[in-house]
């Protein structure tokens, strides 16, 4: 049998961490992670499984008291009690010590706890919330991962049946140390791979029978509109779909439709020249029929009677079929220019091998196959259970076009990190059914830009396309701005991609990761950290038509926070309703944050390491950011082929912003860069001077006095040189300019002019918070309008 590629794994635990009897084996993998096995025949699992690939943790400290009918194991954090019988709630328990969780939680076999949930296989046909599988995190401090039914993987890379009658449970007793739990999960179950850089740009996708000419005209229209894209997703009509009955439904296909795409090779070549990468949709369930270009050689290889065009059944449980499936159906198309595959499996979880999920098989072997020849692998497919984070990117399925669908997606995406699944891609704008609502489309795009993967998509309907020019002028302008913003964010996103791979920190994290003991962090399920420096609060409900603003109930942790769009400065450690017009949503950076972006003037298709950098710096605290760059497509970064540029803000000491000389493989980045440095919370009189290698440097500046943003322009900075921006020692954070912001709210509100005048005077002239609240309460107008004013005044 062909040997299939697989991970380098270390599935066997160190013998020194094992406590074992005839029918049980307990592996103390860490002081907080315990593997519990029971087998009546005394057979235990040391192979890699679908979920678990590394059990080789350093041996932790623990003590064992082994009695005739009881074994007690104690670590720094856990007390394990087991009666040496078949697992039961009476006979197996684990107590969390007080330093792990203050309430001394006790887990008994069978308990699931107050789980914070993980994710689900798909959002197909979902119109709002669905049930989620359990994740690894829990408010009461423990969770379990049951690996008893996972298939094993042998040394030849092929799946093998699990041990019969074998119970295999992993207990996670990490209390509220959520990030430590995830770190050990990523060791046990494998790292999240580093995505290709192009995956972080905009994806264009639509279920539509394009012709080659029509598709390339669309790509050209995007260019003329200044709308950047990096991935071209071509849905199932790339292949023949209208077939004779003997050739099946047409849902499955592997041969380009020459009527629609007379020269597909030329099209793929042109797409690559324009900076696009290409994925094709494939529904593999119907196997291979006689009309396919690859049918005859594949049938010969498998011994199928090709003379009579006998169908080749899809049999992913057969290694011979799988080898031929890649060799004849996929590799030739990849050689023509297909970069990765959209595996659109919707046909259940049954194969000829009991317990073997065909979706997992497709994900695993497609991903491994896509890594050939030193290529950085990627697939696009649905979630197939714990361990699926090793096979990004996730396709969440065909959701309904509705506010309820949008309202669920931020929570759904954030909780997926609770099982390490950090790269969901949604049908941004919704896929099917539903209704036309231009405001909904805009809010969905805004969320999509601040989601893991930004992929526009729609159903096979002439009315549901997501081209921005199909919407009203206001909505179109906002959608265009946000699509450009996504590509501007790639330097930050790619660094967060590397952070996820290196440090096991998902891009999207629920608020309780950083504030696990604050009750409020659990009350904002749609709010999340977006990388190390930003908090995003999507607006997922309709605007108030009188106020022309949407609302989100937000909670800010302790500290000082800036809205990156309007510069409004907030004091943290409070819940606050935030209002925004259609133009933006609340995206907040903490004082000390440094966010590198590509300058707006230089964005285009493709995602090369940019020459023009916009560096957003938020005053008020010390901060550091190390921007990561490599070639974006290979695995040479594993051998050290990458470059890093460090940025620091020394606010509490020397009052200095520093851009350090780049380090590493400098051939990967431009030799000189143009910097546009946006300093939030800084006044022009705070700037002392700018130096390059301790010599005075040339620069220009502009100052947005209303928003307190000072912008410096530095041209042609050699990446080997150091730049310092010095501020005066007494520099502090500038104060919000309240007057114009209140005026803007009231000027927009569709209310009586006399009420506007009265509210404006109150906001500007009240001498205390108490008097303002009292005065506002006396005015008979919308409570939300009063909230908007208080948001500005009391930020």
Tab-separated table of N, CA, C and O in Angstrom, residues 554-615:
chain	number	residue	atom	x	y	z
A	554	UNK	N	-21.333	47.307	24.949
A	554	UNK	CA	-19.928	46.911	25.049
A	554	UNK	C	-19.474	46.923	26.500
A	554	UNK	O	-20.111	47.529	27.373
A	555	UNK	N	-18.369	46.224	26.719
A	555	UNK	CA	-17.702	46.277	28.031
A	555	UNK	C	-16.210	46.452	27.781
A	555	UNK	O	-15.611	45.728	26.979
A	556	UNK	N	-15.620	47.427	28.474
A	556	UNK	CA	-14.200	47.700	28.310
A	556	UNK	C	-13.437	47.290	29.560
A	556	UNK	O	-13.794	47.719	30.669
A	557	UNK	N	-12.392	46.477	29.409
A	557	UNK	CA	-11.544	46.157	30.554
A	557	UNK	C	-10.831	47.409	31.055
A	557	UNK	O	-10.867	48.475	30.429
A	558	UNK	N	-10.158	47.252	32.165
A	558	UNK	CA	-9.444	48.369	32.772
A	558	UNK	C	-8.409	48.936	31.801
A	558	UNK	O	-7.793	48.207	31.026
A	559	UNK	N	-8.233	50.244	31.842
A	559	UNK	CA	-7.247	50.895	30.983
A	559	UNK	C	-7.858	52.017	30.178
A	559	UNK	O	-9.001	52.425	30.397
A	560	UNK	N	-7.081	52.534	29.250
A	560	UNK	CA	-7.522	53.582	28.334
A	560	UNK	C	-7.649	52.982	26.942
A	560	UNK	O	-6.752	52.263	26.486
A	561	UNK	N	-8.754	53.304	26.262
A	561	UNK	CA	-9.058	52.691	24.968
A	561	UNK	C	-9.403	53.756	23.938
A	561	UNK	O	-10.046	54.761	24.262
A	562	UNK	N	-8.996	53.523	22.707
A	562	UNK	CA	-9.237	54.452	21.603
A	562	UNK	C	-10.080	53.773	20.522
A	562	UNK	O	-9.787	52.626	20.144
A	563	UNK	N	-11.064	54.471	20.022
A	563	UNK	CA	-11.737	54.011	18.809
A	563	UNK	C	-10.835	54.341	17.625
A	563	UNK	O	-10.473	55.501	17.416
A	564	UNK	N	-10.449	53.322	16.849
A	564	UNK	CA	-9.464	53.554	15.790
A	564	UNK	C	-10.029	54.374	14.643
A	564	UNK	O	-9.266	54.941	13.856
A	565	UNK	N	-11.372	54.454	14.526
A	565	UNK	CA	-11.965	55.197	13.419
A	565	UNK	C	-12.185	56.666	13.754
A	565	UNK	O	-11.916	57.538	12.922
A	566	UNK	N	-12.682	56.952	14.943
A	566	UNK	CA	-13.009	58.349	15.245
A	566	UNK	C	-12.138	58.973	16.325
A	566	UNK	O	-12.312	60.144	16.668
A	567	UNK	N	-11.199	58.190	16.910
A	567	UNK	CA	-10.267	58.737	17.881
A	567	UNK	C	-10.841	58.962	19.262
A	567	UNK	O	-10.124	59.452	20.150
A	568	UNK	N	-12.109	58.632	19.500
A	568	UNK	CA	-12.707	58.840	20.813
A	568	UNK	C	-11.977	58.007	21.860
A	568	UNK	O	-11.710	56.822	21.644
A	569	UNK	N	-11.659	58.631	22.981
A	569	UNK	CA	-10.884	57.986	24.048
A	569	UNK	C	-11.831	57.604	25.180
A	569	UNK	O	-12.610	58.432	25.664
A	570	UNK	N	-11.763	56.326	25.590
A	570	UNK	CA	-12.631	55.814	26.654
A	570	UNK	C	-11.786	55.416	27.864
A	570	UNK	O	-10.679	54.896	27.717
A	571	UNK	N	-12.343	55.624	29.039
A	571	UNK	CA	-11.805	55.028	30.259
A	571	UNK	C	-12.454	53.661	30.433
A	571	UNK	O	-13.673	53.520	30.300
A	572	UNK	N	-11.640	52.671	30.772
A	572	UNK	CA	-12.129	51.311	30.827
A	572	UNK	C	-12.729	50.926	32.168
A	572	UNK	O	-13.067	51.764	32.997
A	573	UNK	N	-12.904	49.616	32.337
A	573	UNK	CA	-13.507	49.002	33.518
A	573	UNK	C	-14.961	49.429	33.678
A	573	UNK	O	-15.419	49.787	34.773
A	574	UNK	N	-15.708	49.364	32.559
A	574	UNK	CA	-17.125	49.726	32.627
A	574	UNK	C	-17.858	49.157	31.410
A	574	UNK	O	-17.267	48.886	30.361
A	575	UNK	N	-19.163	48.987	31.583
A	575	UNK	CA	-20.048	48.650	30.474
A	575	UNK	C	-20.594	49.953	29.905
A	575	UNK	O	-20.855	50.907	30.642
A	576	UNK	N	-20.745	49.967	28.583
A	576	UNK	CA	-21.163	51.214	27.946
A	576	UNK	C	-21.860	50.903	26.627
A	576	UNK	O	-21.369	50.095	25.839
A	577	UNK	N	-23.016	51.520	26.370
A	577	UNK	CA	-23.618	51.392	25.035
A	577	UNK	C	-22.848	52.269	24.055
A	577	UNK	O	-22.566	53.435	24.345
A	578	UNK	N	-22.488	51.705	22.922
A	578	UNK	CA	-21.762	52.453	21.898
A	578	UNK	C	-22.632	52.574	20.655
A	578	UNK	O	-23.241	51.590	20.211
A	579	UNK	N	-22.645	53.776	20.099
A	579	UNK	CA	-23.454	54.067	18.917
A	579	UNK	C	-22.546	54.454	17.765
A	579	UNK	O	-21.589	55.209	17.945
A	580	UNK	N	-22.877	53.955	16.579
A	580	UNK	CA	-22.108	54.315	15.390
A	580	UNK	C	-23.045	54.453	14.182
A	580	UNK	O	-24.014	53.702	14.053
A	581	UNK	N	-22.708	55.390	13.312
A	581	UNK	CA	-23.418	55.493	12.033
A	581	UNK	C	-23.066	54.274	11.183
A	581	UNK	O	-22.267	53.418	11.579
A	582	UNK	N	-23.629	54.232	10.001
A	582	UNK	CA	-23.383	53.107	9.106
A	582	UNK	C	-21.913	53.027	8.692
A	582	UNK	O	-21.434	51.967	8.276
A	583	UNK	N	-21.170	54.097	8.853
A	583	UNK	CA	-19.809	54.147	8.336
A	583	UNK	C	-18.820	53.282	9.113
A	583	UNK	O	-17.809	52.859	8.549
A	584	UNK	N	-19.067	53.041	10.411
A	584	UNK	CA	-18.090	52.298	11.203
A	584	UNK	C	-18.780	51.414	12.240
A	584	UNK	O	-19.992	51.508	12.457
A	585	UNK	N	-17.973	50.596	12.890
A	585	UNK	CA	-18.350	49.867	14.093
A	585	UNK	C	-17.287	50.166	15.151
A	585	UNK	O	-16.193	50.624	14.813
A	586	UNK	N	-17.569	49.921	16.417
A	586	UNK	CA	-16.522	50.159	17.430
A	586	UNK	C	-15.380	49.142	17.308
A	586	UNK	O	-15.588	47.937	17.448
A	587	UNK	N	-14.198	49.639	17.024
A	587	UNK	CA	-12.961	48.853	17.057
A	587	UNK	C	-11.991	49.636	17.928
A	587	UNK	O	-11.655	50.779	17.615
A	588	UNK	N	-11.544	49.019	19.011
A	588	UNK	CA	-10.850	49.746	20.064
A	588	UNK	C	-9.442	49.221	20.272
A	588	UNK	O	-9.220	48.003	20.281
A	589	UNK	N	-8.515	50.153	20.422
A	589	UNK	CA	-7.122	49.818	20.715
A	589	UNK	C	-6.774	50.339	22.095
A	589	UNK	O	-7.121	51.472	22.447
A	590	UNK	N	-6.064	49.529	22.872
A	590	UNK	CA	-5.686	49.944	24.215
A	590	UNK	C	-4.473	50.872	24.150
A	590	UNK	O	-3.635	50.764	23.260
A	591	UNK	N	-4.400	51.779	25.106
A	591	UNK	CA	-3.222	52.640	25.193
A	591	UNK	C	-1.957	51.792	25.208
A	591	UNK	O	-1.862	50.803	25.926
A	592	UNK	N	-0.989	52.177	24.389
A	592	UNK	CA	0.251	51.416	24.233
A	592	UNK	C	0.248	50.510	23.024
A	592	UNK	O	1.299	49.984	22.641
A	593	UNK	N	-0.933	50.306	22.418
A	593	UNK	CA	-1.002	49.440	21.242
A	593	UNK	C	-0.296	50.073	20.053
A	593	UNK	O	-0.290	51.294	19.881
A	594	UNK	N	0.315	49.206	19.228
A	594	UNK	CA	0.960	49.620	17.982
A	594	UNK	C	0.467	48.671	16.899
A	594	UNK	O	0.645	47.453	17.011
A	595	UNK	N	-0.171	49.225	15.871
A	595	UNK	CA	-0.799	48.403	14.838
A	595	UNK	C	-0.233	48.794	13.471
A	595	UNK	O	-0.525	49.886	12.972
A	596	UNK	N	0.570	47.925	12.854
A	596	UNK	CA	1.079	48.227	11.509
A	596	UNK	C	0.055	47.879	10.443
A	596	UNK	O	-0.590	46.822	10.502
A	597	UNK	N	-0.094	48.756	9.478
A	597	UNK	CA	-1.018	48.545	8.362
A	597	UNK	C	-0.309	48.949	7.072
A	597	UNK	O	0.717	49.627	7.095
A	598	UNK	N	-0.874	48.529	5.967
A	598	UNK	CA	-0.378	49.026	4.689
A	598	UNK	C	-1.046	50.357	4.399
A	598	UNK	O	-2.251	50.533	4.634
A	599	UNK	N	-0.281	51.304	3.882
A	599	UNK	CA	-0.830	52.616	3.566
A	599	UNK	C	-1.914	52.494	2.509
A	599	UNK	O	-1.801	51.708	1.564
A	600	UNK	N	-2.969	53.256	2.668
A	600	UNK	CA	-4.127	53.153	1.770
A	600	UNK	C	-3.745	53.417	0.325
A	600	UNK	O	-4.295	52.811	-0.592
A	601	UNK	N	-2.792	54.273	0.106
A	601	UNK	CA	-2.434	54.653	-1.262
A	601	UNK	C	-1.776	53.529	-2.047
A	601	UNK	O	-1.704	53.598	-3.273
A	602	UNK	N	-1.306	52.488	-1.362
A	602	UNK	CA	-0.519	51.460	-2.057
A	602	UNK	C	-1.225	50.116	-2.182
A	602	UNK	O	-0.663	49.187	-2.750
A	603	UNK	N	-2.432	49.978	-1.640
A	603	UNK	CA	-3.062	48.664	-1.680
A	603	UNK	C	-3.533	48.328	-3.084
A	603	UNK	O	-3.861	49.193	-3.886
A	604	UNK	N	-3.555	47.051	-3.363
A	604	UNK	CA	-4.039	46.544	-4.632
A	604	UNK	C	-4.229	45.054	-4.504
A	604	UNK	O	-4.163	44.487	-3.414
A	605	UNK	N	-4.505	44.370	-5.615
A	605	UNK	CA	-4.606	42.920	-5.580
A	605	UNK	C	-3.247	42.336	-5.207
A	605	UNK	O	-2.196	42.891	-5.512
A	606	UNK	N	-3.279	41.197	-4.553
A	606	UNK	CA	-2.039	40.620	-4.068
A	606	UNK	C	-1.733	41.128	-2.670
A	606	UNK	O	-2.335	42.088	-2.174
A	607	UNK	N	-0.768	40.490	-2.042
A	607	UNK	CA	-0.515	40.765	-0.622
A	607	UNK	C	0.984	40.796	-0.326
A	607	UNK	O	1.432	40.337	0.710
A	608	UNK	N	1.775	41.362	-1.220
A	608	UNK	CA	3.222	41.411	-1.017
A	608	UNK	C	3.562	42.217	0.234
A	608	UNK	O	2.808	43.105	0.658
A	609	UNK	N	4.727	41.931	0.808
A	609	UNK	CA	5.199	42.723	1.937
A	609	UNK	C	5.340	44.173	1.489
A	609	UNK	O	6.053	44.473	0.526
A	610	UNK	N	4.666	45.093	2.149
A	610	UNK	CA	4.509	46.445	1.587
A	610	UNK	C	5.718	47.352	1.806
A	610	UNK	O	6.454	47.217	2.786
A	611	UNK	N	5.846	48.291	0.885
A	611	UNK	CA	6.849	49.347	1.030
A	611	UNK	C	6.295	50.493	1.881
A	611	UNK	O	7.026	51.120	2.641
A	612	UNK	N	4.996	50.738	1.768
A	612	UNK	CA	4.369	51.874	2.438
A	612	UNK	C	3.597	51.382	3.660
A	612	UNK	O	2.610	50.645	3.526
A	613	UNK	N	4.035	51.797	4.840
A	613	UNK	CA	3.460	51.336	6.105
A	613	UNK	C	2.753	52.491	6.810
A	613	UNK	O	3.295	53.591	6.902
A	614	UNK	N	1.549	52.233	7.272
A	614	UNK	CA	0.883	53.156	8.185
A	614	UNK	C	0.949	52.541	9.580
A	614	UNK	O	0.431	51.448	9.807
A	615	UNK	N	1.604	53.234	10.490
A	615	UNK	CA	1.809	52.723	11.838
A	615	UNK	C	0.902	53.490	12.790
A	615	UNK	O	1.090	54.689	13.017
